[in-house]
PDB file of C-alpha atoms in Angstrom:
ATOM      1  CA  UNK A   1      71.830  71.851  11.416  1.00 60.00           C
ATOM      2  CA  UNK A   2      75.669  72.384  10.707  1.00 79.00           C
ATOM      3  CA  UNK A   3      77.894  74.198  13.366  1.00 85.00           C
ATOM      4  CA  UNK A   4      78.513  76.622  11.403  1.00 88.00           C
ATOM      5  CA  UNK A   5      75.404  77.878  11.274  1.00 86.00           C
ATOM      6  CA  UNK A   6      74.444  76.938  14.984  1.00 86.00           C
ATOM      7  CA  UNK A   7      77.437  79.344  15.664  1.00 91.00           C
ATOM      8  CA  UNK A   8      76.416  82.002  13.575  1.00 91.00           C
ATOM      9  CA  UNK A   9      73.191  82.098  15.661  1.00 87.00           C
ATOM     10  CA  UNK A  10      75.171  82.238  18.492  1.00 90.00           C
ATOM     11  CA  UNK A  11      76.617  85.231  17.426  1.00 93.00           C
ATOM     12  CA  UNK A  12      73.992  87.098  16.126  1.00 91.00           C
ATOM     13  CA  UNK A  13      72.262  86.177  19.493  1.00 88.00           C
ATOM     14  CA  UNK A  14      74.680  87.838  21.527  1.00 91.00           C
ATOM     15  CA  UNK A  15      75.939  90.702  19.423  1.00 93.00           C
ATOM     16  CA  UNK A  16      72.006  91.697  19.300  1.00 91.00           C
ATOM     17  CA  UNK A  17      71.561  91.173  23.337  1.00 90.00           C
ATOM     18  CA  UNK A  18      74.774  93.534  23.796  1.00 93.00           C
ATOM     19  CA  UNK A  19      73.137  96.117  21.154  1.00 95.00           C
ATOM     20  CA  UNK A  20      76.084  95.801  18.909  1.00 96.00           C
ATOM     21  CA  UNK A  21      76.216  95.862  15.134  1.00 96.00           C
ATOM     22  CA  UNK A  22      77.851  94.029  12.800  1.00 96.00           C
ATOM     23  CA  UNK A  23      80.377  96.708  12.069  1.00 97.00           C
ATOM     24  CA  UNK A  24      80.636  97.717  15.918  1.00 97.00           C
ATOM     25  CA  UNK A  25      81.400  93.715  16.650  1.00 97.00           C
ATOM     26  CA  UNK A  26      83.681  93.977  13.928  1.00 97.00           C
ATOM     27  CA  UNK A  27      85.867  96.689  15.127  1.00 97.00           C
ATOM     28  CA  UNK A  28      85.958  95.184  18.879  1.00 96.00           C
ATOM     29  CA  UNK A  29      87.368  91.575  16.969  1.00 95.00           C
ATOM     30  CA  UNK A  30      89.769  93.460  14.624  1.00 95.00           C
ATOM     31  CA  UNK A  31      87.451  91.498  11.274  1.00 95.00           C
ATOM     32  CA  UNK A  32      85.575  93.345   8.642  1.00 96.00           C
ATOM     33  CA  UNK A  33      82.287  93.912   8.943  1.00 95.00           C
ATOM     34  CA  UNK A  34      80.845  91.436   5.650  1.00 97.00           C
ATOM     35  CA  UNK A  35      82.540  88.852   7.145  1.00 97.00           C
ATOM     36  CA  UNK A  36      80.735  88.887  10.659  1.00 97.00           C
ATOM     37  CA  UNK A  37      77.524  88.658   8.420  1.00 95.00           C
ATOM     38  CA  UNK A  38      78.673  85.517   6.475  1.00 96.00           C
ATOM     39  CA  UNK A  39      79.761  84.320  10.441  1.00 96.00           C
ATOM     40  CA  UNK A  40      76.426  84.566  11.443  1.00 93.00           C
ATOM     41  CA  UNK A  41      74.486  83.415   8.022  1.00 90.00           C
ATOM     42  CA  UNK A  42      76.709  80.504   8.674  1.00 90.00           C
ATOM     43  CA  UNK A  43      78.342  81.074   5.482  1.00 93.00           C
ATOM     44  CA  UNK A  44      82.360  81.031   6.455  1.00 94.00           C
ATOM     45  CA  UNK A  45      84.067  78.451   8.921  1.00 93.00           C
ATOM     46  CA  UNK A  46      85.458  80.776  11.699  1.00 93.00           C
ATOM     47  CA  UNK A  47      89.170  79.617  13.234  1.00 94.00           C
ATOM     48  CA  UNK A  48      89.423  78.854  16.370  1.00 94.00           C
ATOM     49  CA  UNK A  49      91.565  82.509  16.437  1.00 96.00           C
ATOM     50  CA  UNK A  50      88.551  84.333  15.137  1.00 96.00           C
ATOM     51  CA  UNK A  51      85.814  82.674  18.234  1.00 96.00           C
ATOM     52  CA  UNK A  52      88.408  83.608  20.461  1.00 96.00           C
ATOM     53  CA  UNK A  53      88.345  87.099  19.236  1.00 96.00           C
ATOM     54  CA  UNK A  54      84.646  86.825  19.168  1.00 97.00           C
ATOM     55  CA  UNK A  55      84.322  85.826  22.043  1.00 96.00           C
ATOM     56  CA  UNK A  56      86.474  88.729  23.340  1.00 96.00           C
ATOM     57  CA  UNK A  57      84.944  91.127  21.572  1.00 96.00           C
ATOM     58  CA  UNK A  58      81.352  90.317  22.812  1.00 96.00           C
ATOM     59  CA  UNK A  59      82.550  89.598  26.433  1.00 96.00           C
ATOM     60  CA  UNK A  60      81.689  86.397  26.762  1.00 93.00           C
ATOM     61  CA  UNK A  61      83.578  83.018  27.437  1.00 93.00           C
ATOM     62  CA  UNK A  62      84.584  80.416  25.228  1.00 92.00           C
ATOM     63  CA  UNK A  63      82.544  77.794  27.562  1.00 89.00           C
ATOM     64  CA  UNK A  64      80.085  79.696  26.692  1.00 86.00           C
ATOM     65  CA  UNK A  65      79.652  80.340  23.009  1.00 89.00           C
ATOM     66  CA  UNK A  66      80.689  76.482  22.216  1.00 88.00           C
ATOM     67  CA  UNK A  67      78.373  75.319  24.853  1.00 81.00           C
ATOM     68  CA  UNK A  68      77.148  71.658  23.758  1.00 73.00           C
ATOM     69  CA  UNK A  69      77.129  73.122  19.758  1.00 76.00           C
ATOM     70  CA  UNK A  70      77.825  69.830  18.401  1.00 65.00           C
ATOM     71  CA  UNK A  71      75.100  68.304  20.586  1.00 59.00           C
ATOM     72  CA  UNK A  72      71.933  70.690  19.809  1.00 49.00           C
ATOM     73  CA  UNK A  73      69.978  68.882  16.904  1.00 50.00           C
ATOM     74  CA  UNK A  74      66.322  69.749  15.933  1.00 47.00           C
ATOM     75  CA  UNK A  75      63.383  67.312  16.951  1.00 49.00           C
ATOM     76  CA  UNK A  76      60.202  67.364  18.887  1.00 50.00           C
ATOM     77  CA  UNK A  77      61.343  66.869  22.073  1.00 52.00           C
ATOM     78  CA  UNK A  78      63.435  70.336  21.463  1.00 54.00           C
ATOM     79  CA  UNK A  79      60.972  72.541  19.815  1.00 63.00           C
ATOM     80  CA  UNK A  80      61.341  75.810  21.961  1.00 68.00           C
ATOM     81  CA  UNK A  81      64.941  76.052  20.092  1.00 64.00           C
ATOM     82  CA  UNK A  82      63.803  75.327  16.749  1.00 67.00           C
ATOM     83  CA  UNK A  83      61.401  78.251  17.619  1.00 74.00           C
ATOM     84  CA  UNK A  84      64.642  80.167  18.146  1.00 75.00           C
ATOM     85  CA  UNK A  85      66.428  78.949  15.399  1.00 71.00           C
ATOM     86  CA  UNK A  86      63.808  80.223  13.137  1.00 74.00           C
ATOM     87  CA  UNK A  87      63.005  83.045  14.159  1.00 79.00           C
ATOM     88  CA  UNK A  88      67.003  84.389  13.853  1.00 77.00           C
ATOM     89  CA  UNK A  89      66.839  83.465  10.423  1.00 76.00           C
ATOM     90  CA  UNK A  90      64.085  86.169   9.713  1.00 78.00           C
ATOM     91  CA  UNK A  91      64.189  90.099   9.423  1.00 82.00           C
ATOM     92  CA  UNK A  92      64.463  91.762  12.504  1.00 84.00           C
ATOM     93  CA  UNK A  93      60.889  92.890  11.681  1.00 88.00           C
ATOM     94  CA  UNK A  94      59.476  90.204  10.912  1.00 86.00           C
ATOM     95  CA  UNK A  95      60.778  89.297  14.380  1.00 85.00           C
ATOM     96  CA  UNK A  96      59.349  91.889  16.082  1.00 87.00           C
ATOM     97  CA  UNK A  97      56.007  90.074  14.688  1.00 89.00           C
ATOM     98  CA  UNK A  98      55.987  87.187  15.571  1.00 86.00           C
ATOM     99  CA  UNK A  99      57.024  87.839  18.961  1.00 84.00           C
ATOM    100  CA  UNK A 100      53.841  90.248  19.403  1.00 88.00           C
ATOM    101  CA  UNK A 101      51.819  87.378  18.102  1.00 89.00           C
ATOM    102  CA  UNK A 102      53.487  84.824  20.142  1.00 85.00           C
ATOM    103  CA  UNK A 103      52.703  86.944  22.767  1.00 87.00           C
ATOM    104  CA  UNK A 104      48.938  87.710  22.429  1.00 89.00           C
ATOM    105  CA  UNK A 105      49.051  83.819  22.184  1.00 89.00           C
ATOM    106  CA  UNK A 106      50.482  83.313  25.329  1.00 87.00           C
ATOM    107  CA  UNK A 107      48.397  85.785  27.330  1.00 87.00           C
ATOM    108  CA  UNK A 108      45.026  84.154  25.776  1.00 88.00           C
ATOM    109  CA  UNK A 109      46.299  80.525  27.053  1.00 87.00           C
ATOM    110  CA  UNK A 110      46.660  81.876  30.322  1.00 88.00           C
ATOM    111  CA  UNK A 111      43.221  83.468  30.616  1.00 87.00           C
ATOM    112  CA  UNK A 112      41.913  80.241  29.175  1.00 84.00           C
ATOM    113  CA  UNK A 113      43.865  77.636  32.396  1.00 76.00           C
TER     114      UNK A 113
END
């Protein structure tokens, strides 16, 4: 996975965690909302200055935003991260459906233990 895609997924994750729209984050970062979307999809590479603006806008440290970004890879040993990345690429309504299915699977697994 490219660093641009990984950074984009992280931006989207933290933005949603803070309950911000792309427009609200753009306002906080003094960026255009279209640019935020392009970053989240990994279509654009952010400059260091933009990354710093994003971390301030998201109210997280640069370390938190960039931690281990160059060492994350898909592998059979890293299935939770694979699931996360796959889910983050889906529209929110599909994410909710998958979350409901996973919840049922987890409940079933706990009952059969």
